Tab-separated table of C-alpha atoms and ligand atoms in Angstrom:
chain	number	residue	atom	x	y	z
C	71	MET	CA	98.564	68.710	161.467
C	72	SER	CA	100.611	65.994	159.708
C	73	GLY	CA	99.877	64.479	156.278
C	74	PRO	CA	97.232	65.588	153.801
C	75	ARG	CA	93.805	66.385	155.174
C	76	LYS	CA	90.971	64.123	154.092
C	77	VAL	CA	87.478	64.957	152.892
C	78	HIS	CA	84.539	62.565	152.733
C	79	VAL	CA	81.582	63.729	150.637
C	80	LYS	CA	78.291	61.883	151.084
C	81	SER	CA	75.799	62.566	148.337
C	82	PHE	CA	72.027	62.212	148.676
C	83	GLY	CA	69.331	62.555	146.024
C	84	CYS	CA	69.711	63.231	142.328
C	85	GLN	CA	72.541	63.183	139.780
C	86	MET	CA	72.868	66.944	140.120
C	87	ASN	CA	74.061	66.342	143.667
C	88	VAL	CA	76.489	63.619	142.549
C	89	TYR	CA	77.974	66.119	140.111
C	90	ASP	CA	78.129	68.887	142.751
C	91	SER	CA	79.788	66.485	145.218
C	92	GLN	CA	82.529	65.760	142.693
C	93	ARG	CA	83.025	69.458	142.042
C	94	MET	CA	83.358	70.106	145.793
C	95	ALA	CA	86.057	67.426	145.994
C	96	ASP	CA	87.780	69.009	142.934
C	97	LEU	CA	87.641	72.403	144.618
C	98	LEU	CA	89.273	71.127	147.793
C	99	ALA	CA	91.943	68.931	146.129
C	100	PRO	CA	94.337	71.815	145.307
C	101	ARG	CA	93.868	73.001	148.916
C	102	GLY	CA	95.382	69.781	150.218
C	103	TYR	CA	92.263	67.708	150.834
C	104	ALA	CA	92.446	64.137	149.533
C	105	GLU	CA	89.127	62.373	148.988
C	106	THR	CA	88.367	59.412	151.245
C	107	ALA	CA	85.564	56.870	151.104
C	108	SER	CA	85.821	56.405	154.865
C	109	PRO	CA	84.139	58.945	157.180
C	110	ASP	CA	86.232	57.596	160.099
C	111	GLU	CA	89.466	59.077	158.764
C	112	ALA	CA	88.005	62.333	157.453
C	113	ASP	CA	88.927	65.824	158.695
C	114	LEU	CA	86.000	67.256	156.757
C	115	ILE	CA	82.673	65.547	156.084
C	116	ILE	CA	80.311	67.151	153.589
C	117	LEU	CA	76.705	65.960	153.546
C	118	ASN	CA	75.351	67.008	150.149
C	119	THR	CA	71.660	66.893	150.878
C	120	CYS	CA	68.303	66.409	149.143
C	121	HIS	CA	65.090	68.175	150.154
C	122	ILE	CA	62.714	66.742	147.572
C	123	ARG	CA	60.670	64.618	150.004
C	124	GLU	CA	60.264	64.876	153.759
C	125	LYS	CA	62.037	61.558	154.408
C	126	ALA	CA	65.055	62.694	152.389
C	127	ALA	CA	65.308	65.904	154.426
C	128	GLU	CA	64.828	64.201	157.811
C	129	LYS	CA	67.580	61.705	156.985
C	130	ILE	CA	70.075	64.562	157.284
C	131	TYR	CA	69.277	65.130	160.950
C	132	SER	CA	69.889	61.461	161.753
C	133	GLU	CA	73.137	61.653	159.758
C	134	LEU	CA	74.142	64.705	161.796
C	135	GLY	CA	73.321	62.799	164.986
C	136	ARG	CA	75.825	60.127	163.929
C	137	MET	CA	78.531	62.793	163.517
C	138	ARG	CA	78.912	63.157	167.306
C	139	ALA	CA	80.678	59.782	167.630
C	140	LEU	CA	82.934	60.594	164.660
C	141	LYS	CA	83.821	64.014	166.106
C	142	ASP	CA	84.621	62.426	169.485
C	143	ALA	CA	86.774	59.734	167.859
C	144	ALA	CA	88.645	62.355	165.810
C	145	ALA	CA	89.239	64.476	168.942
C	146	GLU	CA	90.678	61.421	170.735
C	147	GLN	CA	93.190	61.129	167.870
C	148	GLY	CA	94.016	64.832	168.183
C	149	ARG	CA	92.153	65.797	165.014
C	150	LYS	CA	89.306	68.257	164.514
C	151	LEU	CA	86.454	66.989	162.358
C	152	THR	CA	84.522	69.723	160.555
C	153	VAL	CA	81.018	68.913	159.291
C	154	ALA	CA	79.460	70.836	156.411
C	155	VAL	CA	75.855	70.511	155.263
C	156	ALA	CA	75.528	71.426	151.579
C	157	GLY	CA	72.821	71.071	148.944
C	158	CYS	CA	69.078	71.596	148.979
C	159	VAL	CA	68.347	70.989	152.701
C	160	ALA	CA	71.053	73.541	153.487
C	161	GLN	CA	69.476	75.968	151.030
C	162	ALA	CA	65.961	75.464	152.366
C	163	GLU	CA	66.608	75.240	156.105
C	164	GLY	CA	69.700	77.443	156.537
C	165	LYS	CA	70.138	78.557	160.157
C	166	GLU	CA	67.549	76.031	161.372
C	167	ILE	CA	70.179	73.305	160.796
C	168	VAL	CA	72.738	74.768	163.209
C	169	ARG	CA	69.902	75.458	165.660
C	170	ARG	CA	68.664	71.840	165.514
C	171	SER	CA	72.055	70.186	165.376
C	172	PRO	CA	75.216	71.417	167.078
C	173	MET	CA	77.140	68.933	164.918
C	174	ALA	CA	76.904	71.144	161.805
C	175	ASP	CA	79.784	73.621	161.517
C	176	ILE	CA	79.030	74.961	158.040
C	177	VAL	CA	75.750	75.221	156.118
C	178	VAL	CA	76.251	76.053	152.461
C	179	GLY	CA	73.576	76.321	149.764
C	180	SER	CA	73.649	74.618	146.370
C	181	GLN	CA	74.654	77.827	144.569
C	182	ASN	CA	77.421	78.782	147.035
C	183	TYR	CA	79.614	75.737	147.409
C	184	HIS	CA	82.416	77.351	145.376
C	185	ARG	CA	82.994	79.443	148.531
C	186	LEU	CA	83.769	76.366	150.651
C	187	PRO	CA	87.520	77.084	151.070
C	188	ASP	CA	86.751	80.530	152.598
C	189	LEU	CA	83.961	79.131	154.738
C	190	LEU	CA	86.277	76.387	156.002
C	191	ALA	CA	88.911	78.934	156.991
C	192	ARG	CA	86.291	80.902	158.940
C	193	ALA	CA	84.953	77.761	160.627
C	194	GLN	CA	88.389	76.939	162.084
C	195	SER	CA	87.808	79.557	164.794
C	196	GLY	CA	84.703	77.680	165.953
C	197	GLU	CA	82.278	80.131	164.309
C	198	LYS	CA	79.121	78.482	162.890
C	199	ILE	CA	78.789	79.517	159.251
C	200	VAL	CA	75.569	79.704	157.239
C	201	ASP	CA	75.876	80.807	153.588
C	202	THR	CA	72.659	80.372	151.621
C	203	GLU	CA	72.166	83.750	149.895
C	204	PHE	CA	72.001	83.294	146.112
C	205	PRO	CA	75.393	84.715	144.999
C	206	VAL	CA	75.940	87.295	142.258
C	207	GLU	CA	78.921	85.399	140.828
C	208	ASP	CA	78.456	82.194	138.826
C	209	LYS	CA	79.937	79.246	140.701
C	210	PHE	CA	80.869	77.566	137.411
C	211	ASP	CA	83.249	80.463	136.652
C	212	VAL	CA	85.075	79.864	139.916
C	213	LEU	CA	85.162	76.062	140.145
C	214	PRO	CA	88.447	74.493	139.030
C	215	ALA	CA	88.638	71.739	136.432
C	216	PRO	CA	89.072	68.316	138.039
C	217	GLN	CA	92.529	66.761	138.028
C	218	THR	CA	92.843	64.072	135.350
C	219	THR	CA	93.600	61.462	138.015
C	220	ALA	CA	90.333	62.318	139.829
C	221	THR	CA	88.338	62.031	136.592
C	222	ARG	CA	89.968	58.661	135.808
C	223	ALA	CA	89.195	57.369	139.296
C	224	ARG	CA	85.508	58.226	138.794
C	225	GLY	CA	85.209	55.908	135.826
C	226	ILE	CA	84.343	56.064	132.183
C	227	SER	CA	80.863	57.517	132.541
C	228	ALA	CA	80.438	61.122	133.745
C	229	PHE	CA	77.786	63.763	134.378
C	230	VAL	CA	78.027	67.331	133.134
C	231	THR	CA	75.617	69.932	134.499
C	232	VAL	CA	74.359	72.074	131.622
C	233	GLN	CA	71.540	73.918	133.326
C	234	GLU	CA	70.389	74.471	136.870
C	235	GLY	CA	67.288	75.667	138.610
C	236	CYS	CA	63.722	75.681	137.434
C	237	ASP	CA	61.046	78.227	136.583
C	238	LYS	CA	58.211	75.727	136.249
C	239	PHE	CA	56.870	75.830	139.809
C	240	CYS	CA	55.049	72.509	139.842
C	241	THR	CA	52.849	72.866	142.908
C	242	PHE	CA	54.427	69.904	144.747
C	243	CYS	CA	58.079	70.751	144.174
C	244	VAL	CA	60.750	72.547	146.218
C	245	VAL	CA	63.334	72.773	143.430
C	246	PRO	CA	62.465	76.308	142.218
C	247	TYR	CA	62.945	77.481	145.825
C	248	THR	CA	66.113	75.516	146.622
C	249	ARG	CA	67.906	75.698	143.273
C	250	GLY	CA	66.570	79.073	142.164
C	251	ALA	CA	65.751	80.377	138.685
C	252	GLU	CA	66.646	78.429	135.579
C	253	VAL	CA	70.149	79.188	134.236
C	254	SER	CA	71.918	77.530	131.265
C	255	ARG	CA	75.701	77.293	130.913
C	256	PRO	CA	77.194	78.577	127.640
C	257	VAL	CA	77.811	75.919	124.962
C	258	ALA	CA	81.591	76.588	124.877
C	259	LYS	CA	81.948	75.888	128.608
C	260	VAL	CA	79.919	72.688	128.435
C	261	ILE	CA	81.894	71.451	125.433
C	262	ALA	CA	85.235	72.338	127.060
C	263	GLU	CA	84.196	70.218	130.041
C	264	VAL	CA	83.143	67.313	127.800
C	265	GLU	CA	86.478	67.556	125.951
C	266	ARG	CA	88.408	67.472	129.224
C	267	LEU	CA	86.476	64.401	130.322
C	268	ALA	CA	87.062	62.688	126.974
C	269	ALA	CA	90.796	63.447	127.169
C	270	ALA	CA	90.864	61.736	130.583
C	271	GLY	CA	89.257	58.588	129.121
C	272	VAL	CA	85.535	59.168	129.709
C	273	ARG	CA	83.432	57.395	127.052
C	274	GLU	CA	79.892	58.291	128.111
C	275	VAL	CA	78.565	61.702	129.147
C	276	THR	CA	75.145	62.436	130.599
C	277	LEU	CA	74.130	66.075	130.305
C	278	ILE	CA	72.149	66.908	133.411
C	279	GLY	CA	69.839	69.617	134.665
C	280	GLN	CA	66.699	69.893	136.780
C	281	ASN	CA	64.962	70.657	133.533
C	282	VAL	CA	67.575	69.736	130.995
C	283	ASN	CA	65.533	70.213	127.842
C	284	ALA	CA	64.765	73.797	128.870
C	285	TYR	CA	68.471	74.315	128.048
C	286	HIS	CA	69.086	77.559	126.143
C	287	GLY	CA	72.796	78.303	126.604
C	288	GLU	CA	74.627	80.807	124.461
C	289	GLY	CA	76.266	79.259	121.397
C	290	ALA	CA	79.364	80.383	119.461
C	291	ASP	CA	77.078	82.371	117.137
C	292	GLY	CA	75.784	84.418	120.082
C	293	ARG	CA	72.361	82.761	119.829
C	294	GLU	CA	70.639	80.547	122.358
C	295	TRP	CA	71.100	76.897	121.490
C	296	PRO	CA	68.492	74.294	122.429
C	297	LEU	CA	69.472	70.945	123.946
C	298	GLY	CA	69.249	69.089	120.613
C	299	ARG	CA	71.919	71.360	119.132
C	300	LEU	CA	74.129	71.024	122.199
C	301	LEU	CA	73.895	67.218	121.952
C	302	GLU	CA	74.778	67.380	118.270
C	303	ARG	CA	77.898	69.429	119.121
C	304	ALA	CA	78.840	67.116	122.004
C	305	ALA	CA	78.521	64.102	119.672
C	306	HIS	CA	81.488	65.507	117.722
C	307	VAL	CA	83.823	65.411	120.709
C	308	GLU	CA	86.434	62.781	119.960
C	309	GLY	CA	86.352	59.807	122.307
C	310	ILE	CA	82.740	60.281	123.452
C	311	ALA	CA	80.882	57.178	122.317
C	312	ARG	CA	77.632	57.626	124.204
C	313	LEU	CA	75.479	60.584	125.164
C	314	ARG	CA	72.479	60.768	127.472
C	315	TYR	CA	70.564	63.572	129.126
C	316	THR	CA	68.295	63.872	132.129
C	317	THR	CA	65.820	65.097	133.428
C	318	SER	CA	63.571	66.416	130.732
C	319	HIS	CA	60.118	67.940	130.970
C	320	PRO	CA	57.412	66.852	128.503
C	321	HIS	CA	56.401	70.477	127.886
C	322	ASP	CA	59.907	71.403	126.649
C	323	LEU	CA	60.298	68.647	124.072
C	324	ASP	CA	61.205	70.445	120.838
C	325	GLU	CA	62.003	69.421	117.257
C	326	THR	CA	65.787	69.707	117.742
C	327	LEU	CA	65.684	67.069	120.475
C	328	ILE	CA	63.523	64.783	118.377
C	329	ALA	CA	65.929	65.286	115.447
C	330	ALA	CA	68.860	64.480	117.746
C	331	HIS	CA	67.261	61.129	118.568
C	332	ARG	CA	66.747	60.464	114.875
C	333	ASP	CA	70.188	61.590	113.682
C	334	LEU	CA	72.777	60.983	116.409
C	335	PRO	CA	73.909	57.369	116.796
C	336	ALA	CA	75.773	58.397	119.992
C	337	LEU	CA	72.546	59.541	121.648
C	338	MET	CA	71.271	56.511	123.524
C	339	PRO	CA	67.699	55.367	122.863
C	340	PHE	CA	66.534	55.775	126.438
C	341	VAL	CA	64.644	58.830	127.696
C	342	HIS	CA	63.635	59.701	131.231
C	343	LEU	CA	60.456	61.719	130.783
C	344	PRO	CA	58.599	62.263	134.062
C	345	VAL	CA	54.817	62.325	133.665
C	346	GLN	CA	53.799	62.303	137.382
C	347	SER	CA	50.126	61.469	136.701
C	348	GLY	CA	47.854	60.219	133.930
C	349	SER	CA	44.901	62.361	135.018
C	350	ASP	CA	44.331	65.733	133.333
C	351	ARG	CA	42.686	67.077	136.481
C	352	ILE	CA	45.715	66.205	138.625
C	353	LEU	CA	48.231	67.356	135.981
C	354	ALA	CA	46.485	70.758	135.987
C	355	ALA	CA	46.498	70.902	139.811
C	356	MET	CA	50.212	70.051	139.703
C	357	ASN	CA	50.778	72.918	137.231
C	358	ARG	CA	52.585	70.546	134.871
C	359	ASN	CA	51.605	72.451	131.717
C	360	TYR	CA	50.704	69.433	129.601
C	361	THR	CA	47.769	67.081	129.337
C	362	ARG	CA	47.763	63.304	129.241
C	363	GLY	CA	47.143	63.526	125.473
C	364	GLU	CA	50.099	65.870	124.984
C	365	PHE	CA	52.374	63.533	126.953
C	366	LEU	CA	51.269	60.563	124.849
C	367	ARG	CA	51.899	62.545	121.669
C	368	ALA	CA	55.382	63.458	122.917
C	369	VAL	CA	56.095	59.736	123.385
C	370	GLU	CA	54.744	59.008	119.903
C	371	ARG	CA	56.868	61.729	118.263
C	372	LEU	CA	60.006	60.420	119.940
C	373	ARG	CA	59.209	56.833	118.951
C	374	ALA	CA	58.536	57.875	115.384
C	375	ALA	CA	62.034	59.434	115.291
C	376	ARG	CA	63.742	56.450	116.943
C	377	PRO	CA	61.588	53.312	117.004
C	378	ASP	CA	63.733	51.428	119.534
C	379	LEU	CA	63.473	54.239	122.100
C	380	ALA	CA	62.624	53.108	125.636
C	381	PHE	CA	61.137	55.326	128.331
C	382	SER	CA	61.425	55.732	132.031
C	383	SER	CA	59.401	58.164	134.105
C	384	ASP	CA	58.582	59.584	137.531
C	385	PHE	CA	55.176	59.146	139.170
C	386	ILE	CA	53.579	60.711	142.215
C	387	VAL	CA	50.585	59.001	143.817
C	388	GLY	CA	48.270	60.566	146.375
C	389	PHE	CA	48.618	64.160	145.220
C	390	PRO	CA	45.960	66.265	147.036
C	391	GLY	CA	42.504	65.558	145.623
C	392	GLU	CA	43.575	62.427	143.693
C	393	THR	CA	40.567	60.102	143.434
C	394	GLU	CA	40.582	56.392	142.612
C	395	ALA	CA	39.479	57.375	139.077
C	396	ASP	CA	42.457	59.769	138.725
C	397	PHE	CA	44.772	57.040	139.961
C	398	ARG	CA	43.339	54.586	137.427
C	399	ASP	CA	44.069	57.135	134.706
C	400	THR	CA	47.718	56.908	135.773
C	401	LEU	CA	47.618	53.097	135.605
C	402	SER	CA	46.049	53.219	132.146
C	403	LEU	CA	48.692	55.677	130.920
C	404	ILE	CA	51.370	53.261	132.128
C	405	GLU	CA	49.645	50.436	130.205
C	406	GLU	CA	49.454	52.607	127.127
C	407	VAL	CA	53.120	53.686	127.095
C	408	GLY	CA	54.935	50.643	128.505
C	409	PHE	CA	57.898	51.796	130.612
C	410	ALA	CA	61.346	50.216	130.750
C	411	ALA	CA	62.002	51.658	134.214
C	412	ALA	CA	60.460	54.168	136.610
C	413	PHE	CA	60.706	56.008	139.898
C	414	SER	CA	57.515	56.357	141.892
C	415	PHE	CA	56.749	58.228	145.064
C	416	ALA	CA	53.930	58.860	147.515
C	417	TYR	CA	53.178	62.566	147.524
C	418	SER	CA	55.118	64.278	150.316
C	419	PRO	CA	53.913	67.762	151.332
C	420	ARG	CA	56.814	70.199	151.227
C	421	PRO	CA	56.562	73.343	153.366
C	422	GLY	CA	56.268	76.497	151.268
C	423	THR	CA	54.907	74.780	148.150
C	424	PRO	CA	51.273	75.428	147.062
C	425	ALA	CA	50.219	71.762	147.196
C	426	ALA	CA	51.194	71.498	150.869
C	427	ASP	CA	48.400	73.972	151.673
C	428	MET	CA	45.737	72.270	149.549
C	429	SER	CA	42.829	71.165	151.710
C	430	ASP	CA	42.173	67.731	150.202
C	431	GLN	CA	45.315	65.880	151.344
C	432	ILE	CA	45.187	62.110	150.869
C	433	ALA	CA	45.457	59.789	153.870
C	434	ALA	CA	48.748	57.887	154.192
C	435	GLU	CA	47.078	54.463	153.864
C	436	TYR	CA	45.600	55.345	150.444
C	437	LYS	CA	48.942	56.681	149.285
C	438	SER	CA	50.785	53.514	150.236
C	439	GLU	CA	48.079	51.257	148.797
C	440	ARG	CA	48.168	53.133	145.479
C	441	LEU	CA	51.960	53.165	145.452
C	442	GLN	CA	52.007	49.375	145.845
C	443	ARG	CA	49.569	48.889	142.963
C	444	LEU	CA	51.494	51.316	140.763
C	445	GLN	CA	54.841	49.735	141.543
C	446	ALA	CA	53.487	46.228	140.898
C	447	LEU	CA	52.523	47.302	137.374
C	448	LEU	CA	55.792	49.150	136.745
C	449	THR	CA	57.868	46.222	138.025
C	450	GLN	CA	55.955	43.867	135.748
C	451	GLN	CA	56.683	46.142	132.765
C	452	GLN	CA	60.356	46.456	133.661
C	453	ARG	CA	60.701	42.658	133.957
C	454	ALA	CA	58.955	42.140	130.615
C	455	PHE	CA	61.192	44.765	129.013
C	456	ASN	CA	64.340	43.102	130.366
C	457	ALA	CA	63.087	39.598	129.485
C	458	SER	CA	62.534	40.683	125.883
C	459	PHE	CA	66.327	40.862	125.476
C	460	VAL	CA	67.148	37.321	126.572
C	461	GLY	CA	68.830	35.599	123.625
C	462	HIS	CA	69.541	38.957	121.934
C	463	THR	CA	72.871	40.702	121.522
C	464	LEU	CA	73.299	44.258	122.753
C	465	ASP	CA	76.178	46.726	122.744
C	466	VAL	CA	77.435	47.039	126.304
C	467	LEU	CA	79.793	49.732	127.557
C	468	LEU	CA	82.016	47.972	130.098
C	469	GLU	CA	82.257	50.242	133.138
C	470	LYS	CA	83.838	48.652	136.203
C	471	PRO	CA	84.528	45.413	138.073
C	472	GLY	CA	81.395	43.338	138.703
C	473	ARG	CA	80.315	41.343	141.749
C	474	LEU	CA	82.431	38.251	141.112
C	475	PRO	CA	86.148	37.942	140.329
C	476	GLY	CA	86.720	38.164	136.570
C	477	GLN	CA	83.359	39.819	136.058
C	478	LEU	CA	82.713	43.314	134.712
C	479	VAL	CA	79.551	45.329	134.861
C	480	GLY	CA	78.462	47.422	131.923
C	481	ARG	CA	75.411	49.228	130.594
C	482	THR	CA	73.233	48.554	127.591
C	483	PRO	CA	71.961	51.462	125.475
C	484	TYR	CA	68.799	51.243	127.646
C	485	LEU	CA	70.825	51.777	130.839
C	486	GLN	CA	70.333	48.196	132.036
C	487	ALA	CA	73.249	46.917	134.107
C	488	VAL	CA	74.804	43.729	132.647
C	489	GLN	CA	77.228	41.392	134.418
C	490	VAL	CA	79.640	39.745	132.025
C	491	MET	CA	82.880	37.752	132.336
C	492	ALA	CA	85.608	39.896	130.771
C	493	PRO	CA	89.121	41.084	131.693
C	494	ALA	CA	89.461	44.448	133.451
C	495	SER	CA	91.624	45.653	130.553
C	496	ARG	CA	88.419	45.931	128.509
C	497	ILE	CA	86.821	48.580	130.754
C	498	GLY	CA	85.836	51.489	128.521
C	499	GLU	CA	85.148	49.298	125.477
C	500	ILE	CA	81.742	48.841	123.889
C	501	VAL	CA	81.332	45.127	123.248
C	502	PRO	CA	78.525	42.936	121.913
C	503	VAL	CA	77.011	40.888	124.732
C	504	THR	CA	74.418	38.164	124.345
C	505	ILE	CA	71.918	38.343	127.192
C	506	ALA	CA	71.482	34.945	128.843
C	507	ASP	CA	69.520	35.559	132.021
C	508	LEU	CA	67.844	38.111	134.306
C	509	GLY	CA	68.773	38.895	137.912
C	510	SER	CA	66.881	41.149	140.321
C	511	PHE	CA	68.998	44.211	139.587
C	512	SER	CA	70.935	43.330	136.471
C	513	LEU	CA	71.102	41.171	133.372
C	514	PHE	CA	73.656	38.419	132.867
C	515	GLY	CA	75.368	37.985	129.530
C	516	ALA	CA	78.354	36.611	127.663
C	517	LEU	CA	80.678	38.337	125.218
C	518	ALA	CA	79.458	37.632	121.708
C	519	SER	CA	81.811	37.334	118.753
C	520	SER	CA	82.322	40.772	117.171
C	521	ALA	CA	80.815	39.389	113.954
C	522	THR	CA	77.415	39.698	115.643
C	523	SER	CA	78.208	43.197	116.944
C	524	GLY	CA	75.022	44.860	118.130
C	525	SER	CA	74.048	46.812	115.068
C	526	GLU	CA	70.752	45.028	115.617
C	527	THR	CA	67.773	47.181	116.506
C	528	HIS	CA	65.527	45.765	119.178
C	529	LEU	CA	61.930	46.903	118.852
C	530	ALA	CA	60.974	46.389	122.469
C	531	HIS	CA	57.547	47.923	122.088
C	532	ALA	CA	56.775	47.027	118.511
O	20	LIG	N1	62.347	68.250	136.902
O	20	LIG	C1	61.844	66.947	136.942
O	20	LIG	C2	60.433	66.923	136.361
O	20	LIG	O1	59.919	67.904	135.930
O	20	LIG	O2	59.805	65.921	136.411
O	20	LIG	C3	61.801	66.358	138.321
O	20	LIG	C4	62.831	66.645	139.293
O	20	LIG	S1	62.468	66.094	140.920
O	20	LIG	C5	64.054	66.370	141.548
O	20	LIG	C6	62.416	64.317	140.816
O	20	LIG	C7	61.094	63.695	141.122
O	20	LIG	O3	60.782	63.777	142.490
O	20	LIG	C8	59.887	64.337	140.450
O	20	LIG	O4	59.767	63.966	139.114
O	20	LIG	C9	58.742	63.838	141.286
O	20	LIG	O5	58.236	62.620	140.807
O	20	LIG	C10	59.392	63.619	142.645
O	20	LIG	N2	58.904	64.637	143.606
O	20	LIG	C11	59.153	65.952	143.598
O	20	LIG	N3	58.509	66.558	144.605
O	20	LIG	C12	57.820	65.601	145.268
O	20	LIG	C13	56.945	65.603	146.385
O	20	LIG	N4	56.655	66.728	147.029
O	20	LIG	N5	56.428	64.414	146.791
O	20	LIG	C14	56.737	63.271	146.135
O	20	LIG	N6	57.545	63.211	145.071
O	20	LIG	C15	58.078	64.361	144.629
O	21	LIG	FE1	60.255	70.528	140.192
O	21	LIG	FE2	58.443	70.807	138.270
O	21	LIG	FE3	60.769	72.090	138.098
O	21	LIG	FE4	60.690	69.421	137.785
O	21	LIG	S1	59.715	70.940	136.455
O	21	LIG	S2	62.161	70.597	139.033
O	21	LIG	S3	59.102	68.854	139.216
O	21	LIG	S4	59.181	72.443	139.603
């Protein structure tokens, strides 16, 4: 084979998968695989899959169907295209994938992808490989650090996985089965990774985990550190201007995290706190381990610590047994909190989870009707939240080129995308931007003079 081999990684689902996809590319780089954005020129395509809802899982089989044409085209050019299925569908469906689709050459679970180089070598003989056993070794100990050039190419905002897996067993969710038991990475390893990112020019780090505020990694003192302490340590890393974390569970909100929001200027005032439902009956059936009242108190405690804090959340409608009254409880919770953003889903039964076997499943038409009503309310709140900034000046971290020539796109502290005219040389800077207008997906603003630099606090929900 002539020239470097090329790998194309397609990521589905959550930020954890985005992070894993980057680590797979980092793992293959020293083995001569250059990353490509184009599947047509790839020698290896990795589909890093999501199993959270049925539609997400089914998508993978249509993707695999499309691989036939790519494999044929590669063969015509004298190349062999290898297709690997990684991530949560791989973990959950294992051998079933190679049975259903002859296009898959390798199936590798979310905890095993550090073994990809060996699996690739074995696949060259035409053997179909399935590796989904939870390994004894920790993949993080084996994964190489990314090359500085790769980090730079990925931009000035990066994810760092700090914990994986989940022991909560919400009755609707596959994560405890696909990602396994909850494990936290030691503080020193997380901080070393943040330092490496900062040295390569990263300005914003989002600490991620399926249940990030269950974090309890070992600190330098040999004790388990909670997330709030880890954030406090990360805030000291030179060059890191902004910190975020996701996804947290309302039950695991502790005083250190609340203190972090009060005390750390680098910790952005935007929290993704999934509530799922506003009905106590449904929350109990979901095994969420908090009540509506406890969720509302969690929101209050966070707002008391940082009054300009904005919230986003996840919602599921049509969970088994959900009545119109339960659904209205969710709508009233939304009214009570006021969300800046949200993700909402119709309940999707997942094989092997307790809720899939509950007898009182909700008909599809009720689910979609409720989802529409819920999304109408959430969209209205998001628009009102965004509109409340028009005429105000916010600090914006300039991230990358925008849609038009001469335009950059950046993020506000509340994670809103802002389009602003500014030279590319300013990427990585935090600049004051006066918001002028709202688009469907982003805000439009203009650079303000630094005299008005956004030290201003915007009480969006005051
Ligand atoms: N750990 C997070 C938490 O506790 O909320 C959630 C992680 S999950 C990857 C992301 C979101 O997917 C969930 O918050 C939930 O709203 C949604 N989700 C999970 N399972 C689902 C299902 N079976 N049907 C519909 N939505 C689901
Ligand atoms: Fe899934 Fe619940 Fe764990 Fe979140 S907390 S990953 S919803 S089981």
